[in-house]
mmCIF file of C-alpha atoms in Angstrom:
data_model
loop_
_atom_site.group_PDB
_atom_site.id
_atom_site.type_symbol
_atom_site.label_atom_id
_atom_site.label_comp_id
_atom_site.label_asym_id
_atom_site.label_seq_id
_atom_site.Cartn_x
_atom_site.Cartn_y
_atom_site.Cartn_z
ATOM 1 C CA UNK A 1453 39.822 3.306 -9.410
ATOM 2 C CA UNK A 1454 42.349 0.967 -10.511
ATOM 3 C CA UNK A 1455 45.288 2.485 -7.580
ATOM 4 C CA UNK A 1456 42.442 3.923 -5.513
ATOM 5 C CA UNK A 1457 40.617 1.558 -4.540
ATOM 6 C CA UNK A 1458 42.510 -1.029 -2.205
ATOM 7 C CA UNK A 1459 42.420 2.320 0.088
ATOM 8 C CA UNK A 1460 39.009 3.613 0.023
ATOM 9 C CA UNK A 1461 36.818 1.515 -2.369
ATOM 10 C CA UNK A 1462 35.522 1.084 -5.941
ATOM 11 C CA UNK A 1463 31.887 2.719 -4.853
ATOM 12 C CA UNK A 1464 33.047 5.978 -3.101
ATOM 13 C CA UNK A 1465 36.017 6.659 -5.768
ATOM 14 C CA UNK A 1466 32.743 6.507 -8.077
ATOM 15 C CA UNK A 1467 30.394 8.184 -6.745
ATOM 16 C CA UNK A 1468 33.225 10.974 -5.688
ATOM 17 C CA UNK A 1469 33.849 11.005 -9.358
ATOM 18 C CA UNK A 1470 30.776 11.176 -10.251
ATOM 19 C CA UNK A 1471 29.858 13.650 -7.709
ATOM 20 C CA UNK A 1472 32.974 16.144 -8.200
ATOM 21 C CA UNK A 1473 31.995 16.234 -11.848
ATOM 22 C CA UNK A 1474 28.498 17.423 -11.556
ATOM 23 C CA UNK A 1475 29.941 19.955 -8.836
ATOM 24 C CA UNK A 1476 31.969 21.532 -12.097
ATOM 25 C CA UNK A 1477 29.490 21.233 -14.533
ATOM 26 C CA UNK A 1478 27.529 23.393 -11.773
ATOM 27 C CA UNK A 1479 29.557 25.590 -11.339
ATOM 28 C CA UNK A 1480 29.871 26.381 -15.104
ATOM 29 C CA UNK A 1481 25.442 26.787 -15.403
ATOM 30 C CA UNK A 1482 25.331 28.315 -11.410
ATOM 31 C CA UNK A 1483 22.707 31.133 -13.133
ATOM 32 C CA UNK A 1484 19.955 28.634 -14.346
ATOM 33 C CA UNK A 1485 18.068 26.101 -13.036
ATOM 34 C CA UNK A 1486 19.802 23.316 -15.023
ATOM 35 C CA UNK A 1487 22.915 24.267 -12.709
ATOM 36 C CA UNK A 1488 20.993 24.351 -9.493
ATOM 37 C CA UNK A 1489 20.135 20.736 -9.885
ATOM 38 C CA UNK A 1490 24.042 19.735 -10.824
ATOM 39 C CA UNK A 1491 24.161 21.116 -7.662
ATOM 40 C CA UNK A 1492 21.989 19.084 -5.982
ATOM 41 C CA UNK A 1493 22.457 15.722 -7.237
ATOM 42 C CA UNK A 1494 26.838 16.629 -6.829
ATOM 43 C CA UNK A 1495 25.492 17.040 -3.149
ATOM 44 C CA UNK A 1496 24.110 13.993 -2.774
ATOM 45 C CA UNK A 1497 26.334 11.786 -4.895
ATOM 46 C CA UNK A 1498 29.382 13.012 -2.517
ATOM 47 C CA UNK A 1499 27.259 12.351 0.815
ATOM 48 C CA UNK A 1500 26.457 8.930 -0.713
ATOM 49 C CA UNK A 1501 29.649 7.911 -1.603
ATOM 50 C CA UNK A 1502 30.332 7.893 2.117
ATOM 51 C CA UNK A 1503 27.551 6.042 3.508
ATOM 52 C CA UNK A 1504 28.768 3.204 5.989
ATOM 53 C CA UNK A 1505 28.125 -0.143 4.622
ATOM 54 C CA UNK A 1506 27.999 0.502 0.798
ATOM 55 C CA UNK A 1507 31.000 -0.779 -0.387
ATOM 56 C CA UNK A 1508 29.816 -3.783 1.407
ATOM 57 C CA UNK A 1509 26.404 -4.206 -0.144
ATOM 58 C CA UNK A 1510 28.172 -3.958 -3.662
ATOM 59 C CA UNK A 1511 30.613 -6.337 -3.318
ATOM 60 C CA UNK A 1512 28.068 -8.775 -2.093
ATOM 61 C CA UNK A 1513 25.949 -8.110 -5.183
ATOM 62 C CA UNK A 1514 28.869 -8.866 -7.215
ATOM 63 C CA UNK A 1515 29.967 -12.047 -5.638
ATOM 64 C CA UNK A 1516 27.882 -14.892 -6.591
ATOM 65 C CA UNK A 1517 26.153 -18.595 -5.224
ATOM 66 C CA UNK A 1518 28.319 -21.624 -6.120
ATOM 67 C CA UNK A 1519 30.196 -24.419 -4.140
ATOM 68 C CA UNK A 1520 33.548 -22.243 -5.020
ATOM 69 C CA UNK A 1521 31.862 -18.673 -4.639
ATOM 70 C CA UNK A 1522 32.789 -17.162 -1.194
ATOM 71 C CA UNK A 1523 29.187 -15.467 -0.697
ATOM 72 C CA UNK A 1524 27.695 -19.187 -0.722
ATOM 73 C CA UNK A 1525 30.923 -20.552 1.477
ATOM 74 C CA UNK A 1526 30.198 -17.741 4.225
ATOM 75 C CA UNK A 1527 27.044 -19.053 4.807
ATOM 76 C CA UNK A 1528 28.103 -22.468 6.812
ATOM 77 C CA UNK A 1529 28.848 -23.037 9.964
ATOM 78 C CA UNK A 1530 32.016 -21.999 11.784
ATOM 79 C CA UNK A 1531 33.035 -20.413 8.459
ATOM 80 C CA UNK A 1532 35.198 -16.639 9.227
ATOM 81 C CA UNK A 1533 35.910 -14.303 6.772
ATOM 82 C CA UNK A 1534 39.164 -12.840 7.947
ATOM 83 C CA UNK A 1535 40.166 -10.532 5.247
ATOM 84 C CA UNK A 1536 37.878 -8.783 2.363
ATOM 85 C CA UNK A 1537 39.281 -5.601 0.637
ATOM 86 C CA UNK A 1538 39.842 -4.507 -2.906
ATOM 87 C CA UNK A 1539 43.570 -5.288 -3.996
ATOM 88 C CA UNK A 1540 45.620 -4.175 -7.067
ATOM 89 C CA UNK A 1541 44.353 -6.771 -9.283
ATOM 90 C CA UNK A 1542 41.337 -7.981 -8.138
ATOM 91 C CA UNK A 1543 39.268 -8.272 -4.475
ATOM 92 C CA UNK A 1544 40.453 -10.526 -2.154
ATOM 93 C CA UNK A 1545 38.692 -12.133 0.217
ATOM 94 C CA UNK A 1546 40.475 -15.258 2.941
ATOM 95 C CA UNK A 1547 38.037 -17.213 4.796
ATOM 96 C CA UNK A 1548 38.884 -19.327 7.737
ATOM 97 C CA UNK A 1549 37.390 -22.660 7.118
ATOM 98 C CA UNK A 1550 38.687 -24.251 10.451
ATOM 99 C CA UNK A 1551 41.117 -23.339 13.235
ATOM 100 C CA UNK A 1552 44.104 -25.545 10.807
ATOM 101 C CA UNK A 1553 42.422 -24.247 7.033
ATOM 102 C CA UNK A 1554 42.079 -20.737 5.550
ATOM 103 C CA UNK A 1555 41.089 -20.347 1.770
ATOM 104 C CA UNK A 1556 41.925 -17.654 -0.378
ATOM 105 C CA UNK A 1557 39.336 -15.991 -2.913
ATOM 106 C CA UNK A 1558 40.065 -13.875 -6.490
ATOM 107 C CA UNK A 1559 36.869 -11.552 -7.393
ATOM 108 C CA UNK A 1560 34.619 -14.455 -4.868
ATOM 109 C CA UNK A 1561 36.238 -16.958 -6.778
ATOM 110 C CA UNK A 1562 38.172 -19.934 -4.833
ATOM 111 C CA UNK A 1563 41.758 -20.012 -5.625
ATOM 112 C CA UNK A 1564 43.635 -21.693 -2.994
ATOM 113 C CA UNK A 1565 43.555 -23.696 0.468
ATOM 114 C CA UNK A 1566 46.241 -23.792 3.180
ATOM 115 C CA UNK A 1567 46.143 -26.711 5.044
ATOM 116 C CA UNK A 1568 48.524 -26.439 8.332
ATOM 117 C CA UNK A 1569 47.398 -30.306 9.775
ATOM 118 C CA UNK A 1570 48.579 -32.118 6.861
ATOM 119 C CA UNK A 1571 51.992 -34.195 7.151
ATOM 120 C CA UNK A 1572 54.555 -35.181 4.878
ATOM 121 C CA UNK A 1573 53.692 -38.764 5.190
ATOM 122 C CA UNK A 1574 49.931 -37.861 4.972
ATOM 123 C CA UNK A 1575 50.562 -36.046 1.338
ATOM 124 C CA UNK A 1576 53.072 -38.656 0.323
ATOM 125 C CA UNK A 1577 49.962 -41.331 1.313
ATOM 126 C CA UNK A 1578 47.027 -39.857 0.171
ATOM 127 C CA UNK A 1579 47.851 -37.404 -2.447
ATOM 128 C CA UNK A 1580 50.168 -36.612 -5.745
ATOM 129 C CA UNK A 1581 51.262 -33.196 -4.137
ATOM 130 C CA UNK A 1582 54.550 -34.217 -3.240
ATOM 131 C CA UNK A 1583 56.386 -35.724 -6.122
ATOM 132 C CA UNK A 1584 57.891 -32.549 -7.219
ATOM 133 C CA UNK A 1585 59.498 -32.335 -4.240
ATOM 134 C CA UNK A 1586 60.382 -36.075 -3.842
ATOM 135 C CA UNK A 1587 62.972 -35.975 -6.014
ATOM 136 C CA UNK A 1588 65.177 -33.048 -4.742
ATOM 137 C CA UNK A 1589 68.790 -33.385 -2.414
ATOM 138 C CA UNK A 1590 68.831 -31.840 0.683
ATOM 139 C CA UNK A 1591 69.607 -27.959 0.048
ATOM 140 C CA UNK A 1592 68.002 -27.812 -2.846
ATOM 141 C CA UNK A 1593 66.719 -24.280 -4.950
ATOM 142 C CA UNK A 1594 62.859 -24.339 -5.358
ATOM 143 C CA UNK A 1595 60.726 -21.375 -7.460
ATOM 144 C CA UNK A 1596 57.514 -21.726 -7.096
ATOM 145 C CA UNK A 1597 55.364 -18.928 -9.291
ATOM 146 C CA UNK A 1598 52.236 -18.342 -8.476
ATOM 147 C CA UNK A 1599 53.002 -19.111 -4.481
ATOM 148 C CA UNK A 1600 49.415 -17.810 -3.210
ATOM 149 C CA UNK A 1601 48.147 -18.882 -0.023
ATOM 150 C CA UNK A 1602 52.030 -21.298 0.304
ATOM 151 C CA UNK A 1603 50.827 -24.343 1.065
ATOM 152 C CA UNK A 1604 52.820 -25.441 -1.685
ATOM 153 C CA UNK A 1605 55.604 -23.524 -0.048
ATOM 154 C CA UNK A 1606 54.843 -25.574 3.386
ATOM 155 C CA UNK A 1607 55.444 -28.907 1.437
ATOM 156 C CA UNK A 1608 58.430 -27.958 -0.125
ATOM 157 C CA UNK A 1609 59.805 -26.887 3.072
ATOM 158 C CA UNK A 1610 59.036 -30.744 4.238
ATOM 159 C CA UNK A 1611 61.709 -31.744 2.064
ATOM 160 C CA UNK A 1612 64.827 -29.732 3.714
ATOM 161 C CA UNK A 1613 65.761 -27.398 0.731
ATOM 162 C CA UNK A 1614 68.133 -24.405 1.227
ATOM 163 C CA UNK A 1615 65.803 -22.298 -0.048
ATOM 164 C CA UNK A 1616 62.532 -21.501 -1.818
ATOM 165 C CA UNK A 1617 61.924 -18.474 -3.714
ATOM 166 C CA UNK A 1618 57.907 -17.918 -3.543
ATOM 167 C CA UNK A 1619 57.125 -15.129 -6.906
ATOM 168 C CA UNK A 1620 53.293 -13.922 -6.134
ATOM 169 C CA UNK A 1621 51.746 -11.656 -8.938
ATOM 170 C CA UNK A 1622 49.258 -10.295 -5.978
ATOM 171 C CA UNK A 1623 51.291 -8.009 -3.797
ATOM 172 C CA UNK A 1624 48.561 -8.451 -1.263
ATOM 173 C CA UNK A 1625 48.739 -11.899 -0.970
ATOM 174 C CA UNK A 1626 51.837 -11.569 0.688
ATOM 175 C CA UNK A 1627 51.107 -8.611 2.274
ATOM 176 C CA UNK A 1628 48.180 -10.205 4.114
ATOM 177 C CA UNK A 1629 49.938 -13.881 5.032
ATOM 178 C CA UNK A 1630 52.864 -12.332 5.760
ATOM 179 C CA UNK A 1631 51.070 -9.884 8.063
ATOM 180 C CA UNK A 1632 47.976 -9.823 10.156
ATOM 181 C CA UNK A 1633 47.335 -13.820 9.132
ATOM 182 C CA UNK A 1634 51.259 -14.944 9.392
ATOM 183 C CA UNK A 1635 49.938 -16.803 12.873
ATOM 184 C CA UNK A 1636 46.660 -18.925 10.744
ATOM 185 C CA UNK A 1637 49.922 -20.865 8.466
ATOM 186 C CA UNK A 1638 52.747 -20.929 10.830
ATOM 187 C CA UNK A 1639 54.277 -18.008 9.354
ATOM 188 C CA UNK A 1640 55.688 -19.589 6.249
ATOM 189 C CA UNK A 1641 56.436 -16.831 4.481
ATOM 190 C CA UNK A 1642 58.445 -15.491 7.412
ATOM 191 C CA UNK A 1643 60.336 -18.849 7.191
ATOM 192 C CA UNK A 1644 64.450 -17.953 6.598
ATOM 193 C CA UNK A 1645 64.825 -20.141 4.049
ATOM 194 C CA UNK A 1646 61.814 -18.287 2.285
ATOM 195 C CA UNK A 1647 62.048 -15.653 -0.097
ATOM 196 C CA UNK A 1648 58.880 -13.926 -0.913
ATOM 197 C CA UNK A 1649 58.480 -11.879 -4.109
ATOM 198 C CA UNK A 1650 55.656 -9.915 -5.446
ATOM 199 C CA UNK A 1651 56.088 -10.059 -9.215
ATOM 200 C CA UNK A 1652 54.744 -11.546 -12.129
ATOM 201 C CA UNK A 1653 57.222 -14.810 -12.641
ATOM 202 C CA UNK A 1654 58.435 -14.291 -15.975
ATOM 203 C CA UNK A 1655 59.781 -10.811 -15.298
ATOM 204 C CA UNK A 1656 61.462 -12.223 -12.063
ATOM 205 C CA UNK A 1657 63.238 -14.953 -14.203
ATOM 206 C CA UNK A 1658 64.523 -12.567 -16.635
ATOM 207 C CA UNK A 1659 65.568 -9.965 -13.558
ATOM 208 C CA UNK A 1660 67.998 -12.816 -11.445
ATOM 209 C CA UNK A 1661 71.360 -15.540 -12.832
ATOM 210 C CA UNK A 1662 69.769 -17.484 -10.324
ATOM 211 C CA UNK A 1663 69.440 -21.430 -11.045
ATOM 212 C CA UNK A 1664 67.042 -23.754 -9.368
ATOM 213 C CA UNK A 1665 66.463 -27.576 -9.101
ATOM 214 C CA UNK A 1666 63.013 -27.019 -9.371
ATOM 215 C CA UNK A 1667 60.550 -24.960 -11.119
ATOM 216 C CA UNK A 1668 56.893 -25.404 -10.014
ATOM 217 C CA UNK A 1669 53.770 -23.707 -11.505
ATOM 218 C CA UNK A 1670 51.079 -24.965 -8.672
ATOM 219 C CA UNK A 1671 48.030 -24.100 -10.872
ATOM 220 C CA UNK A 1672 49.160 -21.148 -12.141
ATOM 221 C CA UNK A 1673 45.953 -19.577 -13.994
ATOM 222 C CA UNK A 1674 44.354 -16.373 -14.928
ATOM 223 C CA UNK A 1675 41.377 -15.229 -16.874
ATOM 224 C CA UNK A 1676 40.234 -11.405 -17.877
ATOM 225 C CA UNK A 1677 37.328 -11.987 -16.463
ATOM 226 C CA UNK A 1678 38.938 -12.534 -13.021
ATOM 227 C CA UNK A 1679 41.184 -9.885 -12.444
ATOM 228 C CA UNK A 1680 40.435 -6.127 -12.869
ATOM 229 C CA UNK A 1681 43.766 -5.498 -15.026
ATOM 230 C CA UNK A 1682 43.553 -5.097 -18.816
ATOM 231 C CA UNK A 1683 47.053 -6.976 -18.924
ATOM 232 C CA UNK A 1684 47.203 -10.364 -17.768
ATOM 233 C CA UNK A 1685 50.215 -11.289 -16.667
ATOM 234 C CA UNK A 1686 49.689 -14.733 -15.817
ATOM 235 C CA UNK A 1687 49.198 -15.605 -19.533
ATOM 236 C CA UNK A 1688 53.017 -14.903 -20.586
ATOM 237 C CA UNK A 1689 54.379 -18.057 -18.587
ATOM 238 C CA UNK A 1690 52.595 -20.154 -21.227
ATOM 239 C CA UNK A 1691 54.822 -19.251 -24.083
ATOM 240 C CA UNK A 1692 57.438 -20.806 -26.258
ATOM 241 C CA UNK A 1693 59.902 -17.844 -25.362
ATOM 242 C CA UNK A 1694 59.189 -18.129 -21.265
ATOM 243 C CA UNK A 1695 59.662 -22.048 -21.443
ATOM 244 C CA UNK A 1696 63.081 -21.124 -23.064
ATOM 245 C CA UNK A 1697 63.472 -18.550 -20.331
ATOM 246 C CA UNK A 1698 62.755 -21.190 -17.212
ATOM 247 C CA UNK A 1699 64.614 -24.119 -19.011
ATOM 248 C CA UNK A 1700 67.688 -21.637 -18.520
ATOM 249 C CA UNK A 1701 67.290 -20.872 -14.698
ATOM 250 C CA UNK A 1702 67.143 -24.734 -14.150
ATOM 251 C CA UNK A 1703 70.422 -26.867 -12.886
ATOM 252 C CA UNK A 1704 71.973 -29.272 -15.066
ATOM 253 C CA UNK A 1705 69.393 -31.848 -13.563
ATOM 254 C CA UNK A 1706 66.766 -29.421 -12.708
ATOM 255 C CA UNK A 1707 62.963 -30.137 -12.909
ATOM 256 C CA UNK A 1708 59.983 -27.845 -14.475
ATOM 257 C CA UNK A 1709 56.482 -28.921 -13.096
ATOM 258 C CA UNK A 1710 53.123 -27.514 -14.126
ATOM 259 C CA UNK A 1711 50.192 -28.990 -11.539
ATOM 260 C CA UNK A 1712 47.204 -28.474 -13.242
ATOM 261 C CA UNK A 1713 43.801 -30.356 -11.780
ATOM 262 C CA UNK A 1714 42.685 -33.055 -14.226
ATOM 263 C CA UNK A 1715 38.585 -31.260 -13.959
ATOM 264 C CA UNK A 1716 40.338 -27.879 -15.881
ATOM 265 C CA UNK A 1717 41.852 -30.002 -18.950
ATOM 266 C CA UNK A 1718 39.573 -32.917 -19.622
ATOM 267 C CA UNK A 1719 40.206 -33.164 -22.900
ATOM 268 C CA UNK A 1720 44.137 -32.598 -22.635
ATOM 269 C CA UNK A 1721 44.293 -29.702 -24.846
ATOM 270 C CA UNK A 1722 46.625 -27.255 -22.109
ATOM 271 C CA UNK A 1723 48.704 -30.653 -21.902
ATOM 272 C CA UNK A 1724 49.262 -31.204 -25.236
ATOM 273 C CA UNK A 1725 50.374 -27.121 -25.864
ATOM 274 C CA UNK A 1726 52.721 -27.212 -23.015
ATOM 275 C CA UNK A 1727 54.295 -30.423 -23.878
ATOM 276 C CA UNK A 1728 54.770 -29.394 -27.632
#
């Protein structure tokens, strides 16, 4: 299921399961009645498991109402869901929220927005977004880890650096907005000066000699419940050992930013770990 299913689907791999294994246990009891029914319901779980529209029908079961849920965001107005398949993690869905906006959804969940109308002066006005970027010379390294749908990687690119190395866990991600949906975001990921990597962004730390100015974690965050791997990668930046590791790939004046939304740490407790 795990490999399978970005191809064909979690319900057919299933039900083909499912189906292939009461074919054998038939096989083994063909003489009795008990084997004639194997038979029978193997027959029908493998003609299921093909039906048109099932896969669809369980995945909207499993996605749920809420203000950040795609099921209830595919409900407004002028709302397009442009992708929606099974990746190697989790499902992802990307929605088109307006002809400049596309969002990007883990298991239904929101995760990210790229915004293609928005300005450097507008996000220097109106928002906090750009003061990891403020402070960098022209030609300046960026990593960003946890790149996603880029508009992060759009704002550094605002600020004229030489290059930006964008480390995505979800090989999809890319995949997708560096494919069929390269047009909805201006193709940032195609940009020259962009590097696009699909790896977790410890392992690509401790894989390159390469030093940056700036290290950004743009709301870097997993949970088990989210994605469909027993391993979660995402929880191995948050160590003493990968701090040590991304302290190392900075300049002698480098930066290391973590963005985290005040509404996921009221009380300051991630703060106070990652600062001690």
């Amino acid at each position: 299921v795990e490999f399978g299913s970005p191809w064909l689907g979690v319900v057919p791999l299933m039900l083909t399961g499912a189906g292939l294994a009461a074919l054998v246990a038939a096989l083994l009891r063909q003489r009795d009645v008990g084997g004639r029914m194997l038979g029978a319901a193997a027959l029908v779980l493998l003609v299921g498991a093909w039906m048109p529209g099932l896969e669809d029908r369980y995945l909207t079961m499993l996605e749920l109402e809420g203000p950040m849920q795609v099921r209830t965001m595919r409900q407004k107005p002028g709302v397009e869901i442009l992708h929606r398949r099974w990746g190697r993690y989790c499902h992802f869905s990307v929605a088109s929220l307006s002809p400049s906006a596309i969002a990007g959804f883990y298991n239904g969940g929101l995760h990210w927005f790229h915004r293609t109308e928005r300005t450097r002066k507008q996000i220097e006005r109106d928002t906090l977004e750009a003061v990891p970027f403020a402070q960098l010379r022209p030609g300046a390294k960026v990593l960003i880890i946890g790149s996603g749908g880029a508009e992060q990687v759009r704002t550094a690119l605002m600020f004229e650096p030489a290059r930006v190395v964008a480390v995505e866990i979800i090989p999809e991600v890319l995949q997708v907005l560096g494919g069929p949906i390269a047009p909805r975001i201006g193709n940032v990921y195609g940009d020259p000066r962009v590097e696009p990597v699909a790896m977790d962004g410890r392992r690509y730390l401790e894989g390159t000699d390469e030093s940056f100015d700036l290290i950004f974690l743009p709301v870097v965050d997993t949970s088990i419940t989210m994605m469909r791997s027993v391993f979660n990668p995402a929880e191995t930046l948050y160590t003493v050992e990968a701090f040590d590791t991304m302290r190392r790939h900075l300049t002698d004046d480098g930066v290391l930013v973590i963005q985290r939304p005040a509404f996921f740490d009221q009380h300051g407790v991630l703060l106070h770990q990652y600062f001690r």
